[in-house]
Coordinates of N, CA and C in Angstrom, one line a residue:
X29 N 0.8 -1.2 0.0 CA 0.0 0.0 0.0 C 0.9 1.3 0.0
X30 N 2.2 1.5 0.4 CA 3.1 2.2 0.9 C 3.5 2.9 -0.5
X31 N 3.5 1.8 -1.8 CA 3.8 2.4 -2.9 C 2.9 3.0 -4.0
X32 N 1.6 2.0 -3.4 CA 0.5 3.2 -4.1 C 0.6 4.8 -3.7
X33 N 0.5 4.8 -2.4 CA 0.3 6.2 -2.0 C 1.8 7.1 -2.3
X34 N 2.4 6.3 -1.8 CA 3.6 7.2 -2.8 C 3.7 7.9 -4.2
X35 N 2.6 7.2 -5.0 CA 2.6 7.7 -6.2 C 1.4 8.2 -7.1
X36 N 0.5 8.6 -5.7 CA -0.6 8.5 -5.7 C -1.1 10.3 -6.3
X37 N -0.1 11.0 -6.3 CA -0.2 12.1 -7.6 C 0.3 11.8 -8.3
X38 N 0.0 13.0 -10.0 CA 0.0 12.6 -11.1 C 1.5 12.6 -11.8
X39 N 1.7 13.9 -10.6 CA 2.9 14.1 -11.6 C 4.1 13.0 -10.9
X40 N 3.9 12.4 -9.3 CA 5.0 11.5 -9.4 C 4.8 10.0 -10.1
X41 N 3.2 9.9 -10.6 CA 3.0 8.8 -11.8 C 3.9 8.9 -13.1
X42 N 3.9 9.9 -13.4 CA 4.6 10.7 -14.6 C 6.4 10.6 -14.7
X43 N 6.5 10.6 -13.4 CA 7.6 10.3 -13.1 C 8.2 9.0 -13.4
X44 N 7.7 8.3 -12.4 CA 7.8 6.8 -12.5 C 7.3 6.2 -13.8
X45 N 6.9 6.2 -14.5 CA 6.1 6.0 -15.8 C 7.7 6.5 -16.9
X46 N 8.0 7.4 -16.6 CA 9.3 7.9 -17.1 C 10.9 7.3 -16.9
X47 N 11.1 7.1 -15.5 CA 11.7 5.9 -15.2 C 11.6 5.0 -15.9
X48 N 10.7 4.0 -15.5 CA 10.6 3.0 -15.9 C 11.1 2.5 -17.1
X49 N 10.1 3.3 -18.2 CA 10.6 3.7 -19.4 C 11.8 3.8 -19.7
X50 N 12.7 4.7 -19.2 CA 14.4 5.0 -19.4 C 15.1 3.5 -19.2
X51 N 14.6 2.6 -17.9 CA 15.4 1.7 -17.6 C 15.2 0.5 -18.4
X52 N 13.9 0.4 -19.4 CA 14.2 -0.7 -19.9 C 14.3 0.0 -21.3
X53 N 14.4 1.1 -21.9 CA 15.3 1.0 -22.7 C 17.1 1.3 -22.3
X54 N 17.6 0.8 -21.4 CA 18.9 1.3 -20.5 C 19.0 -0.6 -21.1
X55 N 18.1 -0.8 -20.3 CA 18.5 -2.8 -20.4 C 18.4 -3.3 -21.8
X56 N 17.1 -2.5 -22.4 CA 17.5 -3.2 -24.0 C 18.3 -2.8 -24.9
X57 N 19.4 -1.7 -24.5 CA 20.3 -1.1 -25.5 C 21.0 -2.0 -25.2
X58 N 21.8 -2.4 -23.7 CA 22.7 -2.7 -23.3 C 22.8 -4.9 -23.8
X59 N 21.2 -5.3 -24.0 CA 21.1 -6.6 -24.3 C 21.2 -6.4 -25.7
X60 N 20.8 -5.4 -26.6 CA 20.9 -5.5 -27.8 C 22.5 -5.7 -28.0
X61 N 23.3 -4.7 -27.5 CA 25.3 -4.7 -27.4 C 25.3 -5.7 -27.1
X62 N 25.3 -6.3 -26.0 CA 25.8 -7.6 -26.1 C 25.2 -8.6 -27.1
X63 N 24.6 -8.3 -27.5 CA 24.2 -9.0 -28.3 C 25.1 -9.5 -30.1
X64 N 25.0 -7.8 -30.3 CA 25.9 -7.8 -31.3 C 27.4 -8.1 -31.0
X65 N 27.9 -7.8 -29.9 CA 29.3 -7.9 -29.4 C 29.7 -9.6 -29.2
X66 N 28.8 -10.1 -29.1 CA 29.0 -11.6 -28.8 C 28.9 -12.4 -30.4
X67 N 28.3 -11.8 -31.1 CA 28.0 -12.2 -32.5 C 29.4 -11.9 -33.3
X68 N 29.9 -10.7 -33.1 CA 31.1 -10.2 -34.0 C 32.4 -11.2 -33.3
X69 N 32.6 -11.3 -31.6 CA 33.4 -12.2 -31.2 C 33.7 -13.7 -31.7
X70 N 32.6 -14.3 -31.9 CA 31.9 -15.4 -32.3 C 33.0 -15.6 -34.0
X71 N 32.7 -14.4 -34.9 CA 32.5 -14.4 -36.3 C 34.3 -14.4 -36.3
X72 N 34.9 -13.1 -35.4 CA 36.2 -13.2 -35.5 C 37.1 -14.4 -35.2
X73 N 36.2 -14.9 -34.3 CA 37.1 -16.7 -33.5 C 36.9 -17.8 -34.5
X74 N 35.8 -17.5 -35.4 CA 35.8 -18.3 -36.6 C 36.6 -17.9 -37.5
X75 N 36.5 -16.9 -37.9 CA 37.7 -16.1 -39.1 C 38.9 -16.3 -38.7
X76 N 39.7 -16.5 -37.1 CA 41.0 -16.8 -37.1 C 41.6 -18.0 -37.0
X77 N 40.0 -19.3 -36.9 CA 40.3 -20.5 -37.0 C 40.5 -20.8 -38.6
X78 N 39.7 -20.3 -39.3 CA 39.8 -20.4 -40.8 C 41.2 -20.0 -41.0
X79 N 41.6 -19.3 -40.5 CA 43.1 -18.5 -41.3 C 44.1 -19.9 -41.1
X80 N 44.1 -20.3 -39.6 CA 44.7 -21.6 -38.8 C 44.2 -23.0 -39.8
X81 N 43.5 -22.6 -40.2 CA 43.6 -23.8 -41.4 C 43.9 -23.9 -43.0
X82 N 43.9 -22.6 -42.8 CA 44.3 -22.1 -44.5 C 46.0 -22.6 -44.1
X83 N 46.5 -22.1 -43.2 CA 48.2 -22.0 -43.1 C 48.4 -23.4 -42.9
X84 N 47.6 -24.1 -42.2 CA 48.0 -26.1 -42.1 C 47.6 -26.4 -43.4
X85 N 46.8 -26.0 -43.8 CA 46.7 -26.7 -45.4 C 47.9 -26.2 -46.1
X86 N 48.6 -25.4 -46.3 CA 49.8 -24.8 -47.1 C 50.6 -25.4 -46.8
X87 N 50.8 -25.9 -45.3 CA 51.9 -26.6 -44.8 C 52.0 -27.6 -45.2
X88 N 51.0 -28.7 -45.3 CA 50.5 -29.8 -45.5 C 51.0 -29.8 -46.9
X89 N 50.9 -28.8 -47.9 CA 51.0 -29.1 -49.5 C 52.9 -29.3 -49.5
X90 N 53.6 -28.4 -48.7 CA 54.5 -27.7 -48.9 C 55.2 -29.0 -48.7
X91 N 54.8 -29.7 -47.3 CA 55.6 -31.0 -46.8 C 55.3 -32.0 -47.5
X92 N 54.2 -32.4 -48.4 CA 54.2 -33.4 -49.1 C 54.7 -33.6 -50.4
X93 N 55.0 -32.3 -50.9 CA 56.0 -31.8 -52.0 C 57.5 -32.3 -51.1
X94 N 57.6 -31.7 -50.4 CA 59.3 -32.0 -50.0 C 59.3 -33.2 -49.7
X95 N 58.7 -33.9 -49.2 CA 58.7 -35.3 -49.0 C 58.8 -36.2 -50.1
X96 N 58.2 -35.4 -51.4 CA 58.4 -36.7 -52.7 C 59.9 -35.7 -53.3
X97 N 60.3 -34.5 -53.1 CA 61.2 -34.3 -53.9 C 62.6 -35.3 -52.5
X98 N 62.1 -35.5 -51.5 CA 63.2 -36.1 -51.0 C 63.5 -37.5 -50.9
X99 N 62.3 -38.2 -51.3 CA 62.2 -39.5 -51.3 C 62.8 -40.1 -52.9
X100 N 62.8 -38.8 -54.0 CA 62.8 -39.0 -55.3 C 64.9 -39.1 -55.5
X101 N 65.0 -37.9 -54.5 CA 66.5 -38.1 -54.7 C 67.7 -38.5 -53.8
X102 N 66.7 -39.9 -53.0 CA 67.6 -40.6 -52.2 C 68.2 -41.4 -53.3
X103 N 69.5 -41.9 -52.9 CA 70.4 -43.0 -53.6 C 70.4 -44.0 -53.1
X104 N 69.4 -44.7 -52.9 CA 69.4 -46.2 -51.9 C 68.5 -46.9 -52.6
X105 N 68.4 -48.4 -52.3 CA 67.4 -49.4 -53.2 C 66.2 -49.2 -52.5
X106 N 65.5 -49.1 -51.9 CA 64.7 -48.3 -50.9 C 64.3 -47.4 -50.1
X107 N 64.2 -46.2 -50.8 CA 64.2 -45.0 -50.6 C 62.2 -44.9 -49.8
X108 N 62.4 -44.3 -49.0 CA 61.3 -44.0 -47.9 C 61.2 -42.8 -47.2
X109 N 60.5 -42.9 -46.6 CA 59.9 -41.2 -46.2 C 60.1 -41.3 -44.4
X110 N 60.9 -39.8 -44.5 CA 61.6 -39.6 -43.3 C 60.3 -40.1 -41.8
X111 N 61.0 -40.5 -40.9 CA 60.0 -40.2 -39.4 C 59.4 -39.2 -39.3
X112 N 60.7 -37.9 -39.1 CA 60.1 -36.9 -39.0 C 59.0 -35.8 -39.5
X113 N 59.0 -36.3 -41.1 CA 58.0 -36.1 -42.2 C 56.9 -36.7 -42.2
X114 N 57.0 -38.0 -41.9 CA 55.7 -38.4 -41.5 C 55.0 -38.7 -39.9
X115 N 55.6 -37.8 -39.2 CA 55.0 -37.2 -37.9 C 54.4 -35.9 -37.9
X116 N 55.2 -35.3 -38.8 CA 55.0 -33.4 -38.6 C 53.5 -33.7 -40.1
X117 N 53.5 -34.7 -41.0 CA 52.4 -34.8 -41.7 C 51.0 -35.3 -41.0
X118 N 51.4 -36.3 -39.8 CA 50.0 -36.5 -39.2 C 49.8 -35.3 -38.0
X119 N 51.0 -34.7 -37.6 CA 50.2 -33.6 -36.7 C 49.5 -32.8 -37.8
X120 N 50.2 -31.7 -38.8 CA 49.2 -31.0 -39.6 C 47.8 -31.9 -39.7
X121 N 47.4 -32.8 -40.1 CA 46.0 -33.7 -40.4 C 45.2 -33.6 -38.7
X122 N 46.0 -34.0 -37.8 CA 45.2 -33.8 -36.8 C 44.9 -32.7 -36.5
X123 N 45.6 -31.5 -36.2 CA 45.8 -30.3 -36.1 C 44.3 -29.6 -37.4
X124 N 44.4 -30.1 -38.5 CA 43.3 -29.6 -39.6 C 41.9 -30.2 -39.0
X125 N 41.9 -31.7 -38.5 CA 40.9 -32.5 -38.0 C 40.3 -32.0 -36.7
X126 N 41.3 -31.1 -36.0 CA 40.7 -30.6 -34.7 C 39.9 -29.6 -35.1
X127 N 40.4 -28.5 -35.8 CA 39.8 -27.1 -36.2 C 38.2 -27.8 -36.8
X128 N 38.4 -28.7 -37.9 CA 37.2 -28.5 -38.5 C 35.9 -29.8 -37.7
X129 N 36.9 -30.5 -37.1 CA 35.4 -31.4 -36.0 C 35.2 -30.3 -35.0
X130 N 36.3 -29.2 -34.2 CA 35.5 -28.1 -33.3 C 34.5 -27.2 -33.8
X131 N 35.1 -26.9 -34.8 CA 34.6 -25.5 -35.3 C 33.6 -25.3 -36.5
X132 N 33.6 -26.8 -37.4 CA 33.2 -26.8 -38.7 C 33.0 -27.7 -39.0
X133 N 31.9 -28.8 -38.6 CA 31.5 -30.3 -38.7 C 31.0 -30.7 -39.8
X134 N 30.4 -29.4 -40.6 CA 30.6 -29.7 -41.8 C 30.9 -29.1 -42.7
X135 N 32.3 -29.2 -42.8 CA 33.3 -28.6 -43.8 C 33.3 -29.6 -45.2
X136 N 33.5 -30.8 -44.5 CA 33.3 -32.2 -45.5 C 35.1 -32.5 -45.1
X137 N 35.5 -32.1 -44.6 CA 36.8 -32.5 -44.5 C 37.0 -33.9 -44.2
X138 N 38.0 -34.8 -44.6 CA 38.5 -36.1 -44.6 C 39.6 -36.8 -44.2
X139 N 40.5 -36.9 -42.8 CA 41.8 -37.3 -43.1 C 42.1 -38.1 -43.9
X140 N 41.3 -39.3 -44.3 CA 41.7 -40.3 -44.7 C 41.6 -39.8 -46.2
X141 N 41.7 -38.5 -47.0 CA 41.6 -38.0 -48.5 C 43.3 -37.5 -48.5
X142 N 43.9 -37.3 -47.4 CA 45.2 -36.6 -47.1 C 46.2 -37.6 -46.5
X143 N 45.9 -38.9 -46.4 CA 47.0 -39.8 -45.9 C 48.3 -39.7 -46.8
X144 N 49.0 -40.1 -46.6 CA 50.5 -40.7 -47.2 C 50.2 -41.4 -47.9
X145 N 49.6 -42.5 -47.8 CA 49.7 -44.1 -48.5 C 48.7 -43.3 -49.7
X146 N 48.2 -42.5 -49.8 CA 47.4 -41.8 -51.3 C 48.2 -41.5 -52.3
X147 N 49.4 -41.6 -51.7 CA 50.8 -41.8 -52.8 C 51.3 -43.2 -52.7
X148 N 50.3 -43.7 -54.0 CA 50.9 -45.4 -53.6 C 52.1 -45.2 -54.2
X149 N 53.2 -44.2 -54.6 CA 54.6 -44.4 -55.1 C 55.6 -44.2 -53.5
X150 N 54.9 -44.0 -52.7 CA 55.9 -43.7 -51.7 C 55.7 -45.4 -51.3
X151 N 54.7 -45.8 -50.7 CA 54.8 -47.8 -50.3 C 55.1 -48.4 -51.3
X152 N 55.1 -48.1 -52.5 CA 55.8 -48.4 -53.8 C 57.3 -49.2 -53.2
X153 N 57.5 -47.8 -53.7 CA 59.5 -48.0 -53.6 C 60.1 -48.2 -51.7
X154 N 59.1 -48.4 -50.7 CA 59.6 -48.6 -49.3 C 59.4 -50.1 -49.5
X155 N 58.3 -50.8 -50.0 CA 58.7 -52.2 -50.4 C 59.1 -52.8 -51.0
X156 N 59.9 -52.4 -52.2 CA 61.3 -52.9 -53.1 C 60.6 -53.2 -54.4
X157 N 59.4 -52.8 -54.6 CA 58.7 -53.3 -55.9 C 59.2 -53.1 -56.6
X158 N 59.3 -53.5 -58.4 CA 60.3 -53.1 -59.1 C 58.7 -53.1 -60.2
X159 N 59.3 -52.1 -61.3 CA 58.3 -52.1 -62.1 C 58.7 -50.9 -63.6
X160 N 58.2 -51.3 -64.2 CA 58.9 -50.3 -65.6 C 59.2 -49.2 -65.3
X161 N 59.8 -48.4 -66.2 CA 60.2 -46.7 -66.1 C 58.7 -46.2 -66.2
X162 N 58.5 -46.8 -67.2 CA 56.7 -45.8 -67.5 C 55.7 -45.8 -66.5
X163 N 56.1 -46.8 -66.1 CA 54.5 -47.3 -64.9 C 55.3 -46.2 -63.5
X164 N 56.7 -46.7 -63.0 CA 57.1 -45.4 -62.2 C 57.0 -44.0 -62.8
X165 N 56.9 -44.0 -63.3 CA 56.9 -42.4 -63.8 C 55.4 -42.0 -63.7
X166 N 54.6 -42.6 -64.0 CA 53.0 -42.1 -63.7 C 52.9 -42.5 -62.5
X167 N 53.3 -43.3 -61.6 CA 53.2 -43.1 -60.3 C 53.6 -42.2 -59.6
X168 N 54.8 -41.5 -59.8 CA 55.0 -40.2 -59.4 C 54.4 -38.8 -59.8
X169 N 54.0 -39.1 -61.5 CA 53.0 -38.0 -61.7 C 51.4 -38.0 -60.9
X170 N 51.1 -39.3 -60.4 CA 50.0 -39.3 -59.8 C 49.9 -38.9 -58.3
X171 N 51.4 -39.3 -57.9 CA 51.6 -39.0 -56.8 C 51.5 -37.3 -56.3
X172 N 52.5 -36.5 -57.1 CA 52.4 -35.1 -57.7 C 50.9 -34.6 -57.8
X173 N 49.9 -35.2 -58.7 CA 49.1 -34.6 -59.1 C 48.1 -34.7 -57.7
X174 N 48.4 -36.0 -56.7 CA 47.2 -35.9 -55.8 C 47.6 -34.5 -54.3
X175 N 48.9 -34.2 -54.6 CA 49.5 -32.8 -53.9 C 48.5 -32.1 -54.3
X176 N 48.2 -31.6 -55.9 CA 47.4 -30.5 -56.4 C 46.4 -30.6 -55.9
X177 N 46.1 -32.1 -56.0 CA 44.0 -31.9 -56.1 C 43.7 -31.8 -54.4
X178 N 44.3 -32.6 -53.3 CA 44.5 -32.2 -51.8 C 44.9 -30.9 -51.5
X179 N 45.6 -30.0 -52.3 CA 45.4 -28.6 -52.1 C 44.5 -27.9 -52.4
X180 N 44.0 -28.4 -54.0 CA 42.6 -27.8 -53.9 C 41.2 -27.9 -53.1
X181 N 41.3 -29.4 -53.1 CA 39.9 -29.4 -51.6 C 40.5 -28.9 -50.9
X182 N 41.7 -28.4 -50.2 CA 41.3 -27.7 -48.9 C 41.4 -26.2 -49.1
X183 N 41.5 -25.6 -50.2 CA 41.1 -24.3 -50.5 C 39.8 -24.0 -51.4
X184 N 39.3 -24.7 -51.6 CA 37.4 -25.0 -51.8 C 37.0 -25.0 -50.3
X185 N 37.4 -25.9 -49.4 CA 37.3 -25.7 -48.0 C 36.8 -24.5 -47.3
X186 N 38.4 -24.3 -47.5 CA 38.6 -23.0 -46.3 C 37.8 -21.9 -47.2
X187 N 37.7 -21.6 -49.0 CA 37.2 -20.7 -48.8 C 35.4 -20.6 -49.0
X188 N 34.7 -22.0 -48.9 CA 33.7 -21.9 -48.6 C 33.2 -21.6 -47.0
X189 N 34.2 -22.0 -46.4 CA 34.3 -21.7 -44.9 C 34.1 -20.0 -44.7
X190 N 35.2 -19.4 -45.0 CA 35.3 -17.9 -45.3 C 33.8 -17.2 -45.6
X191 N 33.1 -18.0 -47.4 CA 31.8 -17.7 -47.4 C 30.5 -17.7 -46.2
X192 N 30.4 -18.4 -45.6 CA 30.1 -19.1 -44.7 C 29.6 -18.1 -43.3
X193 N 30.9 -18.0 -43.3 CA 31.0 -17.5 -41.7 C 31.2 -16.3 -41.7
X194 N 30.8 -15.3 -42.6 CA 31.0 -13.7 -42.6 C 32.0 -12.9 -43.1
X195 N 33.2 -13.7 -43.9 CA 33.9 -13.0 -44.7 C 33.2 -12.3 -46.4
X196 N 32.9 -11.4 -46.4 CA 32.6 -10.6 -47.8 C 33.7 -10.2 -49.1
X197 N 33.6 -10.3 -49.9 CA 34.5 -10.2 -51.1 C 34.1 -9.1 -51.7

């Protein structure tokens, strides 16, 4: 009853009625900001995971090139691909596999489209197979050529990702 009569002229209705007013537009500016502020956070944490996968995919291209240009110019009857090359190639894959199962479940991404053994010329020549010049020679061109096309899906990837998630061109 204490607050009826408290307000029980017009003009302190007028008042309160004005209040009121100010404070919930005070709370919906301030929900609308957060609002937007949590959406742009959101967009940028996506946009720097994208970049984090653009640069592991480069990596990925870069090391699988160096890996056939070094496997190509060992001098041994079974020439193979270094440990270290095929550790630093399954972290990049996992490292790509974390970003897009956290962040991007459907990217379409695949480890098993980016293995090693996708160059059957590297288990080729690590198991002593022997086989014509011509038939090795298109096994390394295929080997080569699956560099290109795994660089391409992951830049179809990343830049449908880009589309996606708020980058504009």
């Amino acid at each position: 009853m204490y607050f009826i009569e408290l307000f029980s002229e017009k003009s302190d209705q007028v008042r309160l009625v004005t209040f009121l007013l100010s404070a919930l537009l005070a709370v919906s500016v301030l929900l609308i900001n957060q609002y937007i502020n949590t959406k742009r956070n959101k967009r940028d944490l996506l946009l720097s995971k994208i970049e984090d996968l653009y640069k592991s995919s480069i990596e990925y291209t870069n090391l699988c090139t160096e890996i056939l240009d070094d496997v190509q110019h060992q001098n041994v009857d079974y020439p193979s691909v270094k440990k270290e090359h095929r550790r630093e190639v399954q972290n990049i894959l996992r490292k790509m596999e974390m970003l897009c199962g956290l962040y991007f479940p459907d990217s379409g991404f695949d480890t098993t489209d980016y293995r090693l053994w996708n160059m059957e010329v590297l288990e080729y020549l690590e198991k002593g197979k022997h086989s014509e010049e011509g038939e090795m020679h298109c096994m390394w061109e295929d080997a080569r050529q699956h560099i290109v096309n795994s660089d391409a899906k992951l830049a179809v990837i990343c830049s449908n990702l880009m589309k996606s998630h708020g980058y504009k061109k």
